[in-house]
Short mmCIF file of C-alpha atoms in Angstrom, two decimals:
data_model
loop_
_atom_site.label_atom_id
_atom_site.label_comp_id
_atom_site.label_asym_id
_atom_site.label_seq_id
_atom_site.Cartn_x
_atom_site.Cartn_y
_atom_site.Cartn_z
CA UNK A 4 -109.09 56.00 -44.56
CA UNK A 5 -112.54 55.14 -45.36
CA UNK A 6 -112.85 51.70 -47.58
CA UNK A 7 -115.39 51.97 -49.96
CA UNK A 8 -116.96 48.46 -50.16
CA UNK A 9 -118.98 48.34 -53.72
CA UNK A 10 -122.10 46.16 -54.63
CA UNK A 11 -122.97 46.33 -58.93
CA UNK A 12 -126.29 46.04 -60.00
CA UNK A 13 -125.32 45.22 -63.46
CA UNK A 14 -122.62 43.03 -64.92
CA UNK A 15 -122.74 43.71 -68.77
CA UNK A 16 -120.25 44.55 -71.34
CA UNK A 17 -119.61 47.93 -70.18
CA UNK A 18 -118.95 46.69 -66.18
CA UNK A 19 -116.70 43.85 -68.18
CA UNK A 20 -114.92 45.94 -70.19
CA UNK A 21 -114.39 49.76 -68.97
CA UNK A 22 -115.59 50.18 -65.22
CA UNK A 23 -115.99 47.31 -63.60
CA UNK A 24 -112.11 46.12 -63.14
CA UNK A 25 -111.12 50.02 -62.43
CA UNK A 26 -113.08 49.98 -58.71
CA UNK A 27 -110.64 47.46 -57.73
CA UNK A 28 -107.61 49.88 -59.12
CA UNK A 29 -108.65 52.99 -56.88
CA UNK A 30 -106.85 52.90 -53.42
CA UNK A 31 -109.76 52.68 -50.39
CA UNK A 32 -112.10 50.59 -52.90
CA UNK A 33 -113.10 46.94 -53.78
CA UNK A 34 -115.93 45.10 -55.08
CA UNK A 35 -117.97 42.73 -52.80
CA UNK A 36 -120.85 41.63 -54.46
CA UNK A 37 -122.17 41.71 -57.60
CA UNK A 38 -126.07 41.10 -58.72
CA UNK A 39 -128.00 40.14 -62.21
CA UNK A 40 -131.78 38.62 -62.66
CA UNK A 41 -129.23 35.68 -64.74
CA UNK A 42 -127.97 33.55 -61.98
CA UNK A 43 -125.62 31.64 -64.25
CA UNK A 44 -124.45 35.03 -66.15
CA UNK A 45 -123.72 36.66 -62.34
CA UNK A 46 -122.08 33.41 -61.11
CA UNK A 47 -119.56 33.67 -63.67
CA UNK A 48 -118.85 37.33 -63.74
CA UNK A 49 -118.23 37.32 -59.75
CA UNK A 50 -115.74 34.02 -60.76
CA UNK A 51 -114.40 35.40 -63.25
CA UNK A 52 -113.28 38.86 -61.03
CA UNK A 53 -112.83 36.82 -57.69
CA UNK A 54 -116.23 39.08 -56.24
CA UNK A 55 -117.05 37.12 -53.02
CA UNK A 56 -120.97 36.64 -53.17
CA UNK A 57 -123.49 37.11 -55.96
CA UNK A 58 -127.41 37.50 -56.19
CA UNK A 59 -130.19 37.53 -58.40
CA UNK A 60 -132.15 40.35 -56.15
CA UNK A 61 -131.37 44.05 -56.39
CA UNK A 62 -132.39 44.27 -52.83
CA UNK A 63 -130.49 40.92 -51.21
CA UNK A 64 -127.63 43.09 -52.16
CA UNK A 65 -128.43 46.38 -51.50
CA UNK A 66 -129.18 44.77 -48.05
CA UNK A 67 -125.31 43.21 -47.84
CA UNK A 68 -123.98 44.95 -44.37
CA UNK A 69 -120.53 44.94 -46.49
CA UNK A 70 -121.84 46.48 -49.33
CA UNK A 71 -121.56 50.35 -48.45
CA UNK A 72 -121.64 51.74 -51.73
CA UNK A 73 -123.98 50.54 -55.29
CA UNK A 74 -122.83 50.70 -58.69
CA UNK A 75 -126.14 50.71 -60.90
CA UNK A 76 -125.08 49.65 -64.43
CA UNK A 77 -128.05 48.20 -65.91
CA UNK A 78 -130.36 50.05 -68.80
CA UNK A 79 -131.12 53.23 -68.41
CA UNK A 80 -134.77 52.00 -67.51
CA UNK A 81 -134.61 50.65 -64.58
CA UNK A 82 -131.90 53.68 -63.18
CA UNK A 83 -134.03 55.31 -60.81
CA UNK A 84 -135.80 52.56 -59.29
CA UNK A 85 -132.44 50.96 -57.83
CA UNK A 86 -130.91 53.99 -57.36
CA UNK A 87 -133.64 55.56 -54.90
CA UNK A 88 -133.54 51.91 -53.22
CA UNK A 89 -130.04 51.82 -52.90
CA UNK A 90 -130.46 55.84 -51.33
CA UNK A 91 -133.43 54.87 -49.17
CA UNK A 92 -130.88 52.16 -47.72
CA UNK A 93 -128.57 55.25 -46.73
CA UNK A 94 -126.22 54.01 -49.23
CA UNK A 95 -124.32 56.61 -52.10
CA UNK A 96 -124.86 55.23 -55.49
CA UNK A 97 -122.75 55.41 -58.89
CA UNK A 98 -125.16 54.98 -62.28
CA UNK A 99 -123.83 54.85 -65.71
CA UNK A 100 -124.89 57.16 -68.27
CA UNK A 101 -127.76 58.72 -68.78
CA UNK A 102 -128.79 59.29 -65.06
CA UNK A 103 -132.16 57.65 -66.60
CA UNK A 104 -134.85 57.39 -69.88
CA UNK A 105 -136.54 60.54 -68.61
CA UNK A 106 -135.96 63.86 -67.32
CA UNK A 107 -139.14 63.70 -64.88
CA UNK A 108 -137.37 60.26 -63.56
CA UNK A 109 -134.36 62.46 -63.13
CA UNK A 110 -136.28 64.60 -60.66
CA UNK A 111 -137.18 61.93 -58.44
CA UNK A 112 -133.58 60.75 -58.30
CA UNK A 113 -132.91 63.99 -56.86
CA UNK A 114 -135.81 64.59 -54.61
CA UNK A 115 -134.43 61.16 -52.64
CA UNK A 116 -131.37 62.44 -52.97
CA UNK A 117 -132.00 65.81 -51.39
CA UNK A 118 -134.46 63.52 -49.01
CA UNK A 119 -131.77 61.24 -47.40
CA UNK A 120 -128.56 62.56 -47.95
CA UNK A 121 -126.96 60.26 -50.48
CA UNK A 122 -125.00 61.16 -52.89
CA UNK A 123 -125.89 60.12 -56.31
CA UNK A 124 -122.86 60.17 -58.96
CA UNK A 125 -123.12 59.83 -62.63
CA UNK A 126 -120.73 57.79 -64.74
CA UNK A 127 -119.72 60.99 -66.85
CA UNK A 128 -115.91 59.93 -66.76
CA UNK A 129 -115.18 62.25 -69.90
CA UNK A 130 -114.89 64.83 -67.18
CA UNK A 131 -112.43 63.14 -66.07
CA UNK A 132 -109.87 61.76 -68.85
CA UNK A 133 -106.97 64.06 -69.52
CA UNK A 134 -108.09 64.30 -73.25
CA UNK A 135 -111.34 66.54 -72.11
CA UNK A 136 -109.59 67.98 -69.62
CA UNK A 137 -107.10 69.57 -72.02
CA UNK A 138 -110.08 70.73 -74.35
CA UNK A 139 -111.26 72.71 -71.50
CA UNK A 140 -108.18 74.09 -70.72
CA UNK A 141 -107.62 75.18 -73.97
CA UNK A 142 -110.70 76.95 -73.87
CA UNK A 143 -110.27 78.60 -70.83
CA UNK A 144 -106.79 80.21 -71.01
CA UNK A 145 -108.09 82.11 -74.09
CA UNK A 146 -106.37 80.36 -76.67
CA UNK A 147 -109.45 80.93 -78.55
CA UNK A 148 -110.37 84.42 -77.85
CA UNK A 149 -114.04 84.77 -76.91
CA UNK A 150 -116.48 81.31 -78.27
CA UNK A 151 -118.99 82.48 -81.01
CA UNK A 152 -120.18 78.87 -81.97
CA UNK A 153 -119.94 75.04 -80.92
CA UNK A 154 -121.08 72.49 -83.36
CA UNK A 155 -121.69 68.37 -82.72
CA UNK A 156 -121.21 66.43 -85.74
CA UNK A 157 -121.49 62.44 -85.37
CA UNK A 158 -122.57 60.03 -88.40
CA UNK A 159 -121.96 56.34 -88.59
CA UNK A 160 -123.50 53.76 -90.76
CA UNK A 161 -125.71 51.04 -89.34
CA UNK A 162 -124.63 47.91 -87.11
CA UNK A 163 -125.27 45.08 -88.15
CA UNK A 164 -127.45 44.36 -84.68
CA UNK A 165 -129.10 47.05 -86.18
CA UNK A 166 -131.28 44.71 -88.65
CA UNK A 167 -131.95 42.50 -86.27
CA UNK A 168 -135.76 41.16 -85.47
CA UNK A 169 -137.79 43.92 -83.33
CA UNK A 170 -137.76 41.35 -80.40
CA UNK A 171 -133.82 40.92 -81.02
CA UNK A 172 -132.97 44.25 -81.08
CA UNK A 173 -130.61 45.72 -78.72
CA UNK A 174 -131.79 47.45 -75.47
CA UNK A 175 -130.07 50.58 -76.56
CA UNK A 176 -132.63 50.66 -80.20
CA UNK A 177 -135.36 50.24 -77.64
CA UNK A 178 -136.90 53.58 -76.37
CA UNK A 179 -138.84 52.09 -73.56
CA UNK A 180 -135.50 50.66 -71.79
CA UNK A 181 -133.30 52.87 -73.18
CA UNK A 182 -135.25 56.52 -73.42
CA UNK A 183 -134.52 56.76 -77.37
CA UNK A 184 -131.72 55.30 -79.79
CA UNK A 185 -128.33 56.07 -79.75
CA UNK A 186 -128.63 59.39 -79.79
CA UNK A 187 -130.25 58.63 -76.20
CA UNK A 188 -127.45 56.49 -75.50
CA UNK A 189 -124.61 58.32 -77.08
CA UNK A 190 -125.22 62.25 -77.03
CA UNK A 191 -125.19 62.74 -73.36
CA UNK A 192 -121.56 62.11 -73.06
CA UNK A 193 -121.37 64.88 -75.73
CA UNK A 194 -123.83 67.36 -73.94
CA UNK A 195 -122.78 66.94 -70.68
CA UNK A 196 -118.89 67.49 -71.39
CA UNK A 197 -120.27 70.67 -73.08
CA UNK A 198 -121.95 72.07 -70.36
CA UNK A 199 -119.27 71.10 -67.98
CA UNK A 200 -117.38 73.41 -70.38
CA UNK A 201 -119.80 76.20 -71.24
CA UNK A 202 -122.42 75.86 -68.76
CA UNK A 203 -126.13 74.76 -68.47
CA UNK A 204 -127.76 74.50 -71.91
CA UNK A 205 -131.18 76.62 -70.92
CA UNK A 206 -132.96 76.54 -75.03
CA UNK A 207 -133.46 73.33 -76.55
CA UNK A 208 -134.81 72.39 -79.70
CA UNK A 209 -134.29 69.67 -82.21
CA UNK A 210 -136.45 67.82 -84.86
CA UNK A 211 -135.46 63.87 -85.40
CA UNK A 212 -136.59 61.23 -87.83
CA UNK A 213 -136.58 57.46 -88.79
CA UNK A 214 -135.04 57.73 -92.07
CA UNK A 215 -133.29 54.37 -92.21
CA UNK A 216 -136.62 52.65 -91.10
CA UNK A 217 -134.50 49.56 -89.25
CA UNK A 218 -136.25 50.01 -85.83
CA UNK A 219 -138.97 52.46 -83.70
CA UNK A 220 -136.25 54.64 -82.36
CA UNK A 221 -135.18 58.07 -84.23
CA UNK A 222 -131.77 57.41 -86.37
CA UNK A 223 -131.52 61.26 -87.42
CA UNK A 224 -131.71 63.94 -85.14
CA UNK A 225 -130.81 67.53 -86.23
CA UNK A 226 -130.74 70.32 -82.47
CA UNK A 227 -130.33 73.80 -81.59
CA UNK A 228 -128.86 74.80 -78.23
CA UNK A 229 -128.36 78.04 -76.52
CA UNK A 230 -125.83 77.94 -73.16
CA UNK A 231 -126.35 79.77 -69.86
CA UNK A 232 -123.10 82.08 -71.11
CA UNK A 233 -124.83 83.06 -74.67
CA UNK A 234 -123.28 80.42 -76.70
CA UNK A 235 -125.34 79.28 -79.11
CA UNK A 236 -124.60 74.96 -80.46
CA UNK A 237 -125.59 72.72 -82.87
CA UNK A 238 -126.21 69.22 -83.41
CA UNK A 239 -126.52 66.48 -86.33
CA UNK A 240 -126.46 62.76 -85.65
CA UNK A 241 -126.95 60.32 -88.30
CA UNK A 242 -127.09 56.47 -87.29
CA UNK A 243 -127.99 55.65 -91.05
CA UNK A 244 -125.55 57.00 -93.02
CA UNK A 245 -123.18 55.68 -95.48
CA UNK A 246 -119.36 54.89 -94.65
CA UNK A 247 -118.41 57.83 -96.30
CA UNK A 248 -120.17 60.33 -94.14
CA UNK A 249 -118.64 58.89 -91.17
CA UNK A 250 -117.83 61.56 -88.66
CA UNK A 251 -117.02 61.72 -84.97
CA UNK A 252 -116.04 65.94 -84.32
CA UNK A 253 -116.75 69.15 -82.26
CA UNK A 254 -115.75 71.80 -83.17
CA UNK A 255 -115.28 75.05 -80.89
CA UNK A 256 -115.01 78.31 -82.83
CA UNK A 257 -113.63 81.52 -81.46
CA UNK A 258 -112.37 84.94 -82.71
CA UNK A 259 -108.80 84.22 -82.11
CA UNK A 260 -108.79 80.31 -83.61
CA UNK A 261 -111.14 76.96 -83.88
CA UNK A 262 -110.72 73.71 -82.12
CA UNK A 263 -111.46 70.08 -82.84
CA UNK A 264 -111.84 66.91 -80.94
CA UNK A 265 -113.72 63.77 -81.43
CA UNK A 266 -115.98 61.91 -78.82
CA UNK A 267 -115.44 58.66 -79.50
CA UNK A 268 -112.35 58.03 -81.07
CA UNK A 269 -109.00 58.98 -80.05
CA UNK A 270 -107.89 61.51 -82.62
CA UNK A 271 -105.66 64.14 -81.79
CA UNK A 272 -107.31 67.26 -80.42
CA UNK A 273 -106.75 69.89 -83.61
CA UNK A 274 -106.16 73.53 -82.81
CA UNK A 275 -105.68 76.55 -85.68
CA UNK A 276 -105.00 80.06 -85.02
CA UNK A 277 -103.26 82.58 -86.79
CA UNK A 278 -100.16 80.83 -85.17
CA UNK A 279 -101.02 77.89 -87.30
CA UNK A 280 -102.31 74.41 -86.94
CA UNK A 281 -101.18 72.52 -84.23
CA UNK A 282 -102.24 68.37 -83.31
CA UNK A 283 -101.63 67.38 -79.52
CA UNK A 284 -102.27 63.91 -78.70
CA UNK A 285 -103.03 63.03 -74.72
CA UNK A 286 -103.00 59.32 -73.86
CA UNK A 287 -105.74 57.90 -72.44
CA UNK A 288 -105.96 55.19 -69.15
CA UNK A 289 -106.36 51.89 -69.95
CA UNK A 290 -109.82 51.93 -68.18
CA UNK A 291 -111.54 54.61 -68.87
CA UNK A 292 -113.50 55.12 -66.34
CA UNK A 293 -110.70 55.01 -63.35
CA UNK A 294 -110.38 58.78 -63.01
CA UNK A 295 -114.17 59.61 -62.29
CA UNK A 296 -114.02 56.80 -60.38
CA UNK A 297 -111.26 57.73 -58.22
CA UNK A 298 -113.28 61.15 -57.76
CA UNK A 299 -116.32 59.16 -56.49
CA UNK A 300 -114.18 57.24 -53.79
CA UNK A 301 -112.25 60.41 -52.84
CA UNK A 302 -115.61 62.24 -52.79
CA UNK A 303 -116.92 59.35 -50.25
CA UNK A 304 -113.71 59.00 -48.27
CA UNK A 305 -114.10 62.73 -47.66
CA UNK A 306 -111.15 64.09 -48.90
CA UNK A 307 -111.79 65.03 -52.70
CA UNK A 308 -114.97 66.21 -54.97
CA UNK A 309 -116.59 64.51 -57.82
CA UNK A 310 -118.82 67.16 -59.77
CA UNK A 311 -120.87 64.50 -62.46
CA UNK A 312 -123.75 63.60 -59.84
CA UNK A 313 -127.39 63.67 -60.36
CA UNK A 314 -127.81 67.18 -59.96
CA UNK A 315 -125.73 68.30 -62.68
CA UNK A 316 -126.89 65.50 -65.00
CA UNK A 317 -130.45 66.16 -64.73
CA UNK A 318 -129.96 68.62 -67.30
CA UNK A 319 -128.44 66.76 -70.40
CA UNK A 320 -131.81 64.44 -69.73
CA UNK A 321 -133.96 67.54 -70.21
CA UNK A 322 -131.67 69.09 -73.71
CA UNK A 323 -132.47 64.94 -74.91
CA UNK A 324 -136.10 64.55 -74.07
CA UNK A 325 -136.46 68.64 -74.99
CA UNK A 326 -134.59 67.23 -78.74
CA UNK A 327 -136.84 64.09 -79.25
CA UNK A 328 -140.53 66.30 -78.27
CA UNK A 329 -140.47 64.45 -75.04
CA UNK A 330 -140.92 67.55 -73.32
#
């Protein structure tokens, strides 16, 4: 069996907290090396997880004859430019969510994709979890009858980072390392589960506004989305709102019945027919992100397929940059 020897770019919270220890969970993978611009913040991350050698250069590790695979888990910013060096190496790379800040950046990933042969995998591990999984089986065994509608409904009142200083903000509240807000940073796990569901979204339209007026980036965006299959969707996502409105639901309406799931937080998947209402809760892994990443390794060893890769992300960048008049 092939090992799969991984190098991070990246060693923030979300490496820390829900990816970085699942790569040394999957059979046939471990972590080498690690890199961040911060020597002391990178010298105590690849301590802290017993990683052998650290850098401060994207390309001293990209470079590392060990290293045969790159994680790239730093803003969405700087995505494509380690990504297409870690491909021009003849390396496959992993990025977190979104692929990158732009669509057209998107494109490029691809063309060196396409160009060398790598594979480039996108850290869409809803895909993955059992919880999705079950909404899309649901779906598909007709539980439903035939989908009329899908709506997105997320509202949440401010952080408190959120009234932080311009220069203190968080990278996510700015749009020139992050492509937009949160709804940059937090829809595309929403759209792209959706169109692994339904299918490409091929109309896009959306109007957003600063309403809370705490940063730059949009805090209310209101879309309109038609899928490949006929479906038409909707969207409202409020950053600003008061605890009262706080929300976190799709729901999927058919002839037959309706269902309901949340994105974020682990309520019970809701589904009501004429049967009546029924709640089914699925447990999810400690780390979240250990199914897609078993896909990836099983993808590289040669014996399984991972289907969230650059190709079919590229799409979710062009419903969010269609949204914010970006395109």
């Amino acid at each position: 069996m092939k090992l799969i020897h991984w190098g991070f770019i990246g060693c923030g919270d979300v490496v820390e907290r829900k990816s970085g220890p699942a790569f040394s969970e999957v059979a046939g993978s471990d972590v080498v090396a690690v890199m961040s611009r911060k020597e002391e913040h990178v010298r105590a991350f690849a301590q802290r997880h017993g990683i052998k050698r650290w850098y401060t250069d994207a390309q001293q590790l990209i470079d590392d004859p060990e290293v045969n695979a790159v994680y790239v888990a730093t803003p969405p910013s700087s995505h494509a430019t380690y990504a297409i060096m870690a491909m021009r190496a003849g390396k496959p790379v992993y990025v977190e969510k979104p692929l990158a800040a732009s669509y057209d950046d998107c494109i490029r990933i691809n063309h060196v994709s396409e160009e060398t042969g790598q594979p480039c995998f996108v850290a869409y591990y809803r895909r993955c979890l059992p919880y999705f999984q079950r909404v899309k089986q649901i779906v598909n065994d007709g539980t439903l009858g035939r989908i009329m509608n899908v709506q997105i409904r997320l509202s949440m009142p401010p952080r408190s980072i959120d009234y932080a200083s311009e220069e203190n903000l968080p990278w996510r509240l700015r749009s020139e390392i992050a492509g937009g807000g949160y709804f940059y940073d937090l829809a595309p796990h929403q759209l792209d589960l959706l169109q692994d569901i339904f299918g490409v979204i091929v109309k896009a339209t959306g109007f957003c506004a600063n309403r809370g007026e705490l940063y730059r980036a949009e805090d209310n965006i209101c879309a309109c989305f038609l899928f490949e299959n006929g479906i038409p969707a909707s969207g409202s996502w409020c950053f600003t709102g008061h605890e009262s409105a706080k929300e976190d639901c799709i729901d999927i309406i058919g002839e037959r019945g309706t269902l309901s799931f949340s994105s974020f937080e682990r309520r019970p998947i809701v589904v009501v027919t004429s049967q009546g209402r029924e709640e089914i809760n699925v447990p999810f892994p400690h780390y979240v992100q250990s199914p897609m990443i078993k896909s990836v390794v099983e993808d590289l060893q040669g014996f399984g397929l991972c289907t969230s890769n650059s190709v079919s992300a590229t799409p979710v960048n062009w419903v969010l940059d269609r949204v914010l008049g970006k395109l």
